[in-house]
Amino acid sequence: MVAEITVLSRVQGALDHRLVVASARGMSWFGEHGAGWLALGLAGAALDRRQRREWLVATAGVAGSHAAAIAVKRVVRRQRPDDESVRVLAGTPSRLSFPSAHAVSTAAAAVLFSRLTGRRLEPVLVPPMVLSRLVLGVHYPTDVAAGAALGAVLGRLVRRKLDGAAG
């Protein structure tokens, strides 16, 4: 845990700029309970009539991934960072940290929405969200890494179902 606190403290020190922190807070708000991704998925369903069903399934996959993250948090019960060298710059709905639900829902959304948009969204969406959780001091590095991995796996499982239904 000491190594993770060191990494977290160094990330915060390196990215200690008001615009970075403001962006991280905006991303935190957007990702809370997966709400931003759910809204984008529903917008996709409303705007893309040809793929409406796929957008709805993908959006349900994002919701399910968020639910899975919450379930894992309740089993693992790892507490959020609490060290004098780490500044907590955002509120959280619970003290549970592992995995980062923001990272889970973002990775799942990136995988699922990539399929529907024809664009590779993972490298654009996941790193900023993962980094934002560290900037805000609300997760350990392993929380966000495990969250991104879990979200990617869950997104790929749902994507496989979508690919099978299309074929």
PDB file of N, CA and C in Angstrom, residues 27-106:
ATOM      1  N   MET A  27     -15.073  15.243 -15.025  1.00  0.00           N
ATOM      2  CA  MET A  27     -15.140  13.831 -15.411  1.00  0.00           C
ATOM      3  C   MET A  27     -15.751  12.998 -14.297  1.00  0.00           C
ATOM      4  N   SER A  28     -15.451  13.346 -13.062  1.00  0.00           N
ATOM      5  CA  SER A  28     -16.027  12.637 -11.930  1.00  0.00           C
ATOM      6  C   SER A  28     -17.547  12.794 -11.926  1.00  0.00           C
ATOM      7  N   TRP A  29     -17.990  14.016 -12.139  1.00  0.00           N
ATOM      8  CA  TRP A  29     -19.437  14.273 -12.196  1.00  0.00           C
ATOM      9  C   TRP A  29     -20.071  13.483 -13.346  1.00  0.00           C
ATOM     10  N   PHE A  30     -19.474  13.532 -14.522  1.00  0.00           N
ATOM     11  CA  PHE A  30     -19.982  12.827 -15.699  1.00  0.00           C
ATOM     12  C   PHE A  30     -20.071  11.317 -15.456  1.00  0.00           C
ATOM     13  N   GLY A  31     -19.059  10.764 -14.811  1.00  0.00           N
ATOM     14  CA  GLY A  31     -18.987   9.316 -14.622  1.00  0.00           C
ATOM     15  C   GLY A  31     -19.710   8.781 -13.406  1.00  0.00           C
ATOM     16  N   GLU A  32     -20.229   9.666 -12.558  1.00  0.00           N
ATOM     17  CA  GLU A  32     -20.880   9.202 -11.333  1.00  0.00           C
ATOM     18  C   GLU A  32     -22.044   8.272 -11.651  1.00  0.00           C
ATOM     19  N   HIS A  33     -21.993   7.081 -11.103  1.00  0.00           N
ATOM     20  CA  HIS A  33     -23.003   6.027 -11.336  1.00  0.00           C
ATOM     21  C   HIS A  33     -23.130   5.674 -12.811  1.00  0.00           C
ATOM     22  N   GLY A  34     -22.106   5.987 -13.612  1.00  0.00           N
ATOM     23  CA  GLY A  34     -22.143   5.703 -15.049  1.00  0.00           C
ATOM     24  C   GLY A  34     -23.119   6.587 -15.804  1.00  0.00           C
ATOM     25  N   ALA A  35     -23.641   7.613 -15.143  1.00  0.00           N
ATOM     26  CA  ALA A  35     -24.742   8.407 -15.703  1.00  0.00           C
ATOM     27  C   ALA A  35     -24.426   9.051 -17.043  1.00  0.00           C
ATOM     28  N   GLY A  36     -23.232   9.594 -17.200  1.00  0.00           N
ATOM     29  CA  GLY A  36     -22.875  10.226 -18.468  1.00  0.00           C
ATOM     30  C   GLY A  36     -22.857   9.226 -19.610  1.00  0.00           C
ATOM     31  N   TRP A  37     -22.301   8.035 -19.344  1.00  0.00           N
ATOM     32  CA  TRP A  37     -22.241   6.995 -20.374  1.00  0.00           C
ATOM     33  C   TRP A  37     -23.634   6.472 -20.691  1.00  0.00           C
ATOM     34  N   LEU A  38     -24.473   6.357 -19.669  1.00  0.00           N
ATOM     35  CA  LEU A  38     -25.851   5.909 -19.901  1.00  0.00           C
ATOM     36  C   LEU A  38     -26.602   6.929 -20.751  1.00  0.00           C
ATOM     37  N   ALA A  39     -26.401   8.206 -20.461  1.00  0.00           N
ATOM     38  CA  ALA A  39     -27.051   9.258 -21.255  1.00  0.00           C
ATOM     39  C   ALA A  39     -26.572   9.227 -22.703  1.00  0.00           C
ATOM     40  N   LEU A  40     -25.269   9.047 -22.903  1.00  0.00           N
ATOM     41  CA  LEU A  40     -24.754   8.970 -24.279  1.00  0.00           C
ATOM     42  C   LEU A  40     -25.294   7.748 -25.008  1.00  0.00           C
ATOM     43  N   GLY A  41     -25.405   6.632 -24.318  1.00  0.00           N
ATOM     44  CA  GLY A  41     -25.962   5.430 -24.935  1.00  0.00           C
ATOM     45  C   GLY A  41     -27.416   5.622 -25.335  1.00  0.00           C
ATOM     46  N   LEU A  42     -28.184   6.260 -24.479  1.00  0.00           N
ATOM     47  CA  LEU A  42     -29.589   6.524 -24.806  1.00  0.00           C
ATOM     48  C   LEU A  42     -29.702   7.528 -25.952  1.00  0.00           C
ATOM     49  N   ALA A  43     -28.800   8.499 -25.973  1.00  0.00           N
ATOM     50  CA  ALA A  43     -28.782   9.447 -27.100  1.00  0.00           C
ATOM     51  C   ALA A  43     -28.455   8.711 -28.392  1.00  0.00           C
ATOM     52  N   GLY A  44     -27.490   7.788 -28.342  1.00  0.00           N
ATOM     53  CA  GLY A  44     -27.179   6.983 -29.519  1.00  0.00           C
ATOM     54  C   GLY A  44     -28.394   6.215 -30.002  1.00  0.00           C
ATOM     55  N   ALA A  45     -29.141   5.630 -29.046  1.00  0.00           N
ATOM     56  CA  ALA A  45     -30.354   4.879 -29.410  1.00  0.00           C
ATOM     57  C   ALA A  45     -31.398   5.786 -30.043  1.00  0.00           C
ATOM     58  N   ALA A  46     -31.502   7.004 -29.545  1.00  0.00           N
ATOM     59  CA  ALA A  46     -32.497   7.937 -30.085  1.00  0.00           C
ATOM     60  C   ALA A  46     -32.105   8.454 -31.465  1.00  0.00           C
ATOM     61  N   LEU A  47     -30.806   8.627 -31.696  1.00  0.00           N
ATOM     62  CA  LEU A  47     -30.348   9.241 -32.944  1.00  0.00           C
ATOM     63  C   LEU A  47     -30.016   8.237 -34.047  1.00  0.00           C
ATOM     64  N   ASP A  48     -29.654   7.035 -33.678  1.00  0.00           N
ATOM     65  CA  ASP A  48     -29.224   6.027 -34.653  1.00  0.00           C
ATOM     66  C   ASP A  48     -30.297   4.941 -34.753  1.00  0.00           C
ATOM     67  N   ARG A  49     -31.319   5.227 -35.529  1.00  0.00           N
ATOM     68  CA  ARG A  49     -32.463   4.313 -35.624  1.00  0.00           C
ATOM     69  C   ARG A  49     -32.057   2.935 -36.143  1.00  0.00           C
ATOM     70  N   ARG A  50     -31.109   2.889 -37.050  1.00  0.00           N
ATOM     71  CA  ARG A  50     -30.666   1.626 -37.634  1.00  0.00           C
ATOM     72  C   ARG A  50     -30.066   0.687 -36.583  1.00  0.00           C
ATOM     73  N   GLN A  51     -29.367   1.259 -35.603  1.00  0.00           N
ATOM     74  CA  GLN A  51     -28.712   0.441 -34.567  1.00  0.00           C
ATOM     75  C   GLN A  51     -29.356   0.645 -33.189  1.00  0.00           C
ATOM     76  N   ARG A  52     -30.602   1.063 -33.164  1.00  0.00           N
ATOM     77  CA  ARG A  52     -31.250   1.386 -31.877  1.00  0.00           C
ATOM     78  C   ARG A  52     -31.148   0.226 -30.878  1.00  0.00           C
ATOM     79  N   ARG A  53     -31.494  -0.975 -31.307  1.00  0.00           N
ATOM     80  CA  ARG A  53     -31.451  -2.118 -30.401  1.00  0.00           C
ATOM     81  C   ARG A  53     -30.040  -2.325 -29.851  1.00  0.00           C
ATOM     82  N   GLU A  54     -29.038  -2.219 -30.724  1.00  0.00           N
ATOM     83  CA  GLU A  54     -27.655  -2.415 -30.293  1.00  0.00           C
ATOM     84  C   GLU A  54     -27.223  -1.347 -29.288  1.00  0.00           C
ATOM     85  N   TRP A  55     -27.648  -0.103 -29.513  1.00  0.00           N
ATOM     86  CA  TRP A  55     -27.336   0.975 -28.563  1.00  0.00           C
ATOM     87  C   TRP A  55     -27.970   0.680 -27.202  1.00  0.00           C
ATOM     88  N   LEU A  56     -29.197   0.193 -27.222  1.00  0.00           N
ATOM     89  CA  LEU A  56     -29.876  -0.110 -25.959  1.00  0.00           C
ATOM     90  C   LEU A  56     -29.211  -1.273 -25.233  1.00  0.00           C
ATOM     91  N   VAL A  57     -28.803  -2.287 -25.964  1.00  0.00           N
ATOM     92  CA  VAL A  57     -28.093  -3.414 -25.350  1.00  0.00           C
ATOM     93  C   VAL A  57     -26.743  -2.937 -24.798  1.00  0.00           C
ATOM     94  N   ALA A  58     -26.046  -2.121 -25.562  1.00  0.00           N
ATOM     95  CA  ALA A  58     -24.755  -1.593 -25.111  1.00  0.00           C
ATOM     96  C   ALA A  58     -24.936  -0.745 -23.845  1.00  0.00           C
ATOM     97  N   THR A  59     -25.958   0.065 -23.828  1.00  0.00           N
ATOM     98  CA  THR A  59     -26.232   0.910 -22.663  1.00  0.00           C
ATOM     99  C   THR A  59     -26.570   0.051 -21.446  1.00  0.00           C
ATOM    100  N   ALA A  60     -27.341  -0.994 -21.661  1.00  0.00           N
ATOM    101  CA  ALA A  60     -27.627  -1.930 -20.573  1.00  0.00           C
ATOM    102  C   ALA A  60     -26.334  -2.597 -20.099  1.00  0.00           C
ATOM    103  N   GLY A  61     -25.418  -2.871 -21.027  1.00  0.00           N
ATOM    104  CA  GLY A  61     -24.121  -3.439 -20.661  1.00  0.00           C
ATOM    105  C   GLY A  61     -23.312  -2.492 -19.786  1.00  0.00           C
ATOM    106  N   VAL A  62     -23.384  -1.203 -20.074  1.00  0.00           N
ATOM    107  CA  VAL A  62     -22.694  -0.209 -19.235  1.00  0.00           C
ATOM    108  C   VAL A  62     -23.328  -0.186 -17.844  1.00  0.00           C
ATOM    109  N   ALA A  63     -24.655  -0.200 -17.790  1.00  0.00           N
ATOM    110  CA  ALA A  63     -25.354  -0.220 -16.494  1.00  0.00           C
ATOM    111  C   ALA A  63     -24.978  -1.476 -15.709  1.00  0.00           C
ATOM    112  N   GLY A  64     -24.956  -2.608 -16.394  1.00  0.00           N
ATOM    113  CA  GLY A  64     -24.577  -3.858 -15.737  1.00  0.00           C
ATOM    114  C   GLY A  64     -23.147  -3.843 -15.239  1.00  0.00           C
ATOM    115  N   SER A  65     -22.265  -3.217 -16.004  1.00  0.00           N
ATOM    116  CA  SER A  65     -20.862  -3.148 -15.573  1.00  0.00           C
ATOM    117  C   SER A  65     -20.734  -2.290 -14.317  1.00  0.00           C
ATOM    118  N   HIS A  66     -21.494  -1.210 -14.258  1.00  0.00           N
ATOM    119  CA  HIS A  66     -21.475  -0.378 -13.053  1.00  0.00           C
ATOM    120  C   HIS A  66     -21.987  -1.184 -11.857  1.00  0.00           C
ATOM    121  N   ALA A  67     -23.070  -1.924 -12.059  1.00  0.00           N
ATOM    122  CA  ALA A  67     -23.618  -2.748 -10.982  1.00  0.00           C
ATOM    123  C   ALA A  67     -22.602  -3.789 -10.523  1.00  0.00           C
ATOM    124  N   ALA A  68     -21.882  -4.374 -11.466  1.00  0.00           N
ATOM    125  CA  ALA A  68     -20.848  -5.351 -11.115  1.00  0.00           C
ATOM    126  C   ALA A  68     -19.754  -4.701 -10.270  1.00  0.00           C
ATOM    127  N   ALA A  69     -19.366  -3.489 -10.626  1.00  0.00           N
ATOM    128  CA  ALA A  69     -18.343  -2.777  -9.853  1.00  0.00           C
ATOM    129  C   ALA A  69     -18.805  -2.559  -8.416  1.00  0.00           C
ATOM    130  N   ILE A  70     -20.049  -2.168  -8.246  1.00  0.00           N
ATOM    131  CA  ILE A  70     -20.582  -1.944  -6.902  1.00  0.00           C
ATOM    132  C   ILE A  70     -20.603  -3.251  -6.110  1.00  0.00           C
ATOM    133  N   ALA A  71     -20.990  -4.340  -6.771  1.00  0.00           N
ATOM    134  CA  ALA A  71     -21.008  -5.640  -6.098  1.00  0.00           C
ATOM    135  C   ALA A  71     -19.603  -6.036  -5.637  1.00  0.00           C
ATOM    136  N   VAL A  72     -18.618  -5.852  -6.511  1.00  0.00           N
ATOM    137  CA  VAL A  72     -17.240  -6.191  -6.142  1.00  0.00           C
ATOM    138  C   VAL A  72     -16.778  -5.308  -4.994  1.00  0.00           C
ATOM    139  N   LYS A  73     -17.091  -4.019  -5.038  1.00  0.00           N
ATOM    140  CA  LYS A  73     -16.719  -3.115  -3.939  1.00  0.00           C
ATOM    141  C   LYS A  73     -17.242  -3.637  -2.610  1.00  0.00           C
ATOM    142  N   ARG A  74     -18.485  -4.085  -2.611  1.00  0.00           N
ATOM    143  CA  ARG A  74     -19.107  -4.538  -1.357  1.00  0.00           C
ATOM    144  C   ARG A  74     -18.508  -5.840  -0.847  1.00  0.00           C
ATOM    145  N   VAL A  75     -17.952  -6.631  -1.740  1.00  0.00           N
ATOM    146  CA  VAL A  75     -17.286  -7.860  -1.318  1.00  0.00           C
ATOM    147  C   VAL A  75     -15.878  -7.553  -0.812  1.00  0.00           C
ATOM    148  N   VAL A  76     -15.121  -6.767  -1.596  1.00  0.00           N
ATOM    149  CA  VAL A  76     -13.723  -6.485  -1.261  1.00  0.00           C
ATOM    150  C   VAL A  76     -13.609  -5.541  -0.058  1.00  0.00           C
ATOM    151  N   ARG A  77     -14.415  -4.494  -0.042  1.00  0.00           N
ATOM    152  CA  ARG A  77     -14.486  -3.520   1.062  1.00  0.00           C
ATOM    153  C   ARG A  77     -13.163  -2.770   1.313  1.00  0.00           C
ATOM    154  N   ARG A  78     -12.391  -2.547   0.272  1.00  0.00           N
ATOM    155  CA  ARG A  78     -11.154  -1.767   0.414  1.00  0.00           C
ATOM    156  C   ARG A  78     -11.531  -0.303   0.617  1.00  0.00           C
ATOM    157  N   GLN A  79     -10.916   0.322   1.589  1.00  0.00           N
ATOM    158  CA  GLN A  79     -11.192   1.723   1.888  1.00  0.00           C
ATOM    159  C   GLN A  79     -10.410   2.644   0.949  1.00  0.00           C
ATOM    160  N   ARG A  80     -10.954   3.801   0.698  1.00  0.00           N
ATOM    161  CA  ARG A  80     -10.298   4.789  -0.161  1.00  0.00           C
ATOM    162  C   ARG A  80      -8.998   5.284   0.483  1.00  0.00           C
ATOM    163  N   PRO A  81      -8.131   5.881  -0.334  1.00  0.00           N
ATOM    164  CA  PRO A  81      -6.862   6.392   0.213  1.00  0.00           C
ATOM    165  C   PRO A  81      -7.094   7.343   1.390  1.00  0.00           C
ATOM    166  N   ASP A  82      -6.289   7.161   2.411  1.00  0.00           N
ATOM    167  CA  ASP A  82      -6.359   7.999   3.606  1.00  0.00           C
ATOM    168  C   ASP A  82      -4.937   8.167   4.122  1.00  0.00           C
ATOM    169  N   ASP A  83      -4.257   9.158   3.558  1.00  0.00           N
ATOM    170  CA  ASP A  83      -2.869   9.411   3.925  1.00  0.00           C
ATOM    171  C   ASP A  83      -2.637  10.908   3.825  1.00  0.00           C
ATOM    172  N   GLU A  84      -1.850  11.446   4.705  1.00  0.00           N
ATOM    173  CA  GLU A  84      -1.603  12.888   4.717  1.00  0.00           C
ATOM    174  C   GLU A  84      -0.950  13.411   3.437  1.00  0.00           C
ATOM    175  N   SER A  85      -0.302  12.526   2.681  1.00  0.00           N
ATOM    176  CA  SER A  85       0.359  12.964   1.447  1.00  0.00           C
ATOM    177  C   SER A  85      -0.607  13.008   0.254  1.00  0.00           C
ATOM    178  N   VAL A  86      -1.835  12.532   0.449  1.00  0.00           N
ATOM    179  CA  VAL A  86      -2.829  12.500  -0.624  1.00  0.00           C
ATOM    180  C   VAL A  86      -3.946  13.488  -0.304  1.00  0.00           C
ATOM    181  N   ARG A  87      -4.203  14.360  -1.262  1.00  0.00           N
ATOM    182  CA  ARG A  87      -5.312  15.320  -1.117  1.00  0.00           C
ATOM    183  C   ARG A  87      -6.549  14.729  -1.774  1.00  0.00           C
ATOM    184  N   VAL A  88      -7.634  14.656  -1.038  1.00  0.00           N
ATOM    185  CA  VAL A  88      -8.905  14.195  -1.584  1.00  0.00           C
ATOM    186  C   VAL A  88      -9.632  15.435  -2.090  1.00  0.00           C
ATOM    187  N   LEU A  89      -9.845  15.494  -3.409  1.00  0.00           N
ATOM    188  CA  LEU A  89     -10.358  16.704  -4.043  1.00  0.00           C
ATOM    189  C   LEU A  89     -11.780  16.558  -4.578  1.00  0.00           C
ATOM    190  N   ALA A  90     -12.459  15.480  -4.178  1.00  0.00           N
ATOM    191  CA  ALA A  90     -13.846  15.271  -4.619  1.00  0.00           C
ATOM    192  C   ALA A  90     -14.557  14.398  -3.598  1.00  0.00           C
ATOM    193  N   GLY A  91     -15.855  14.587  -3.517  1.00  0.00           N
ATOM    194  CA  GLY A  91     -16.668  13.727  -2.668  1.00  0.00           C
ATOM    195  C   GLY A  91     -16.947  12.419  -3.378  1.00  0.00           C
ATOM    196  N   THR A  92     -17.271  11.399  -2.603  1.00  0.00           N
ATOM    197  CA  THR A  92     -17.599  10.090  -3.158  1.00  0.00           C
ATOM    198  C   THR A  92     -18.847   9.570  -2.455  1.00  0.00           C
ATOM    199  N   PRO A  93     -19.612   8.713  -3.153  1.00  0.00           N
ATOM    200  CA  PRO A  93     -20.828   8.192  -2.535  1.00  0.00           C
ATOM    201  C   PRO A  93     -20.574   7.152  -1.438  1.00  0.00           C
ATOM    202  N   SER A  94     -19.359   6.603  -1.388  1.00  0.00           N
ATOM    203  CA  SER A  94     -19.031   5.644  -0.331  1.00  0.00           C
ATOM    204  C   SER A  94     -17.537   5.712  -0.042  1.00  0.00           C
ATOM    205  N   ARG A  95     -17.128   5.021   0.998  1.00  0.00           N
ATOM    206  CA  ARG A  95     -15.708   4.946   1.354  1.00  0.00           C
ATOM    207  C   ARG A  95     -15.027   3.766   0.667  1.00  0.00           C
ATOM    208  N   LEU A  96     -15.781   3.021  -0.142  1.00  0.00           N
ATOM    209  CA  LEU A  96     -15.226   1.838  -0.790  1.00  0.00           C
ATOM    210  C   LEU A  96     -14.514   2.218  -2.082  1.00  0.00           C
ATOM    211  N   SER A  97     -13.386   1.569  -2.316  1.00  0.00           N
ATOM    212  CA  SER A  97     -12.477   2.018  -3.353  1.00  0.00           C
ATOM    213  C   SER A  97     -12.228   1.043  -4.492  1.00  0.00           C
ATOM    214  N   PHE A  98     -12.283  -0.265  -4.220  1.00  0.00           N
ATOM    215  CA  PHE A  98     -11.852  -1.255  -5.218  1.00  0.00           C
ATOM    216  C   PHE A  98     -13.016  -2.068  -5.731  1.00  0.00           C
ATOM    217  N   PRO A  99     -13.202  -2.061  -7.047  1.00  0.00           N
ATOM    218  CA  PRO A  99     -12.516  -1.324  -8.108  1.00  0.00           C
ATOM    219  C   PRO A  99     -13.160   0.047  -8.310  1.00  0.00           C
ATOM    220  N   SER A 100     -12.521   0.876  -9.087  1.00  0.00           N
ATOM    221  CA  SER A 100     -13.101   2.168  -9.444  1.00  0.00           C
ATOM    222  C   SER A 100     -14.287   1.937 -10.379  1.00  0.00           C
ATOM    223  N   ALA A 101     -15.479   2.287  -9.915  1.00  0.00           N
ATOM    224  CA  ALA A 101     -16.675   2.135 -10.760  1.00  0.00           C
ATOM    225  C   ALA A 101     -16.612   3.081 -11.957  1.00  0.00           C
ATOM    226  N   HIS A 102     -15.990   4.241 -11.785  1.00  0.00           N
ATOM    227  CA  HIS A 102     -15.807   5.159 -12.921  1.00  0.00           C
ATOM    228  C   HIS A 102     -14.988   4.483 -14.020  1.00  0.00           C
ATOM    229  N   ALA A 103     -13.904   3.796 -13.617  1.00  0.00           N
ATOM    230  CA  ALA A 103     -13.057   3.116 -14.599  1.00  0.00           C
ATOM    231  C   ALA A 103     -13.802   1.949 -15.241  1.00  0.00           C
ATOM    232  N   VAL A 104     -14.583   1.213 -14.453  1.00  0.00           N
ATOM    233  CA  VAL A 104     -15.334   0.077 -14.994  1.00  0.00           C
ATOM    234  C   VAL A 104     -16.331   0.550 -16.043  1.00  0.00           C
ATOM    235  N   SER A 105     -17.168   1.510 -15.691  1.00  0.00           N
ATOM    236  CA  SER A 105     -18.206   1.949 -16.638  1.00  0.00           C
ATOM    237  C   SER A 105     -17.607   2.649 -17.849  1.00  0.00           C
ATOM    238  N   THR A 106     -16.521   3.368 -17.669  1.00  0.00           N
ATOM    239  CA  THR A 106     -15.879   4.040 -18.802  1.00  0.00           C
ATOM    240  C   THR A 106     -15.283   3.022 -19.773  1.00  0.00           C
TER     241      THR A 106
END
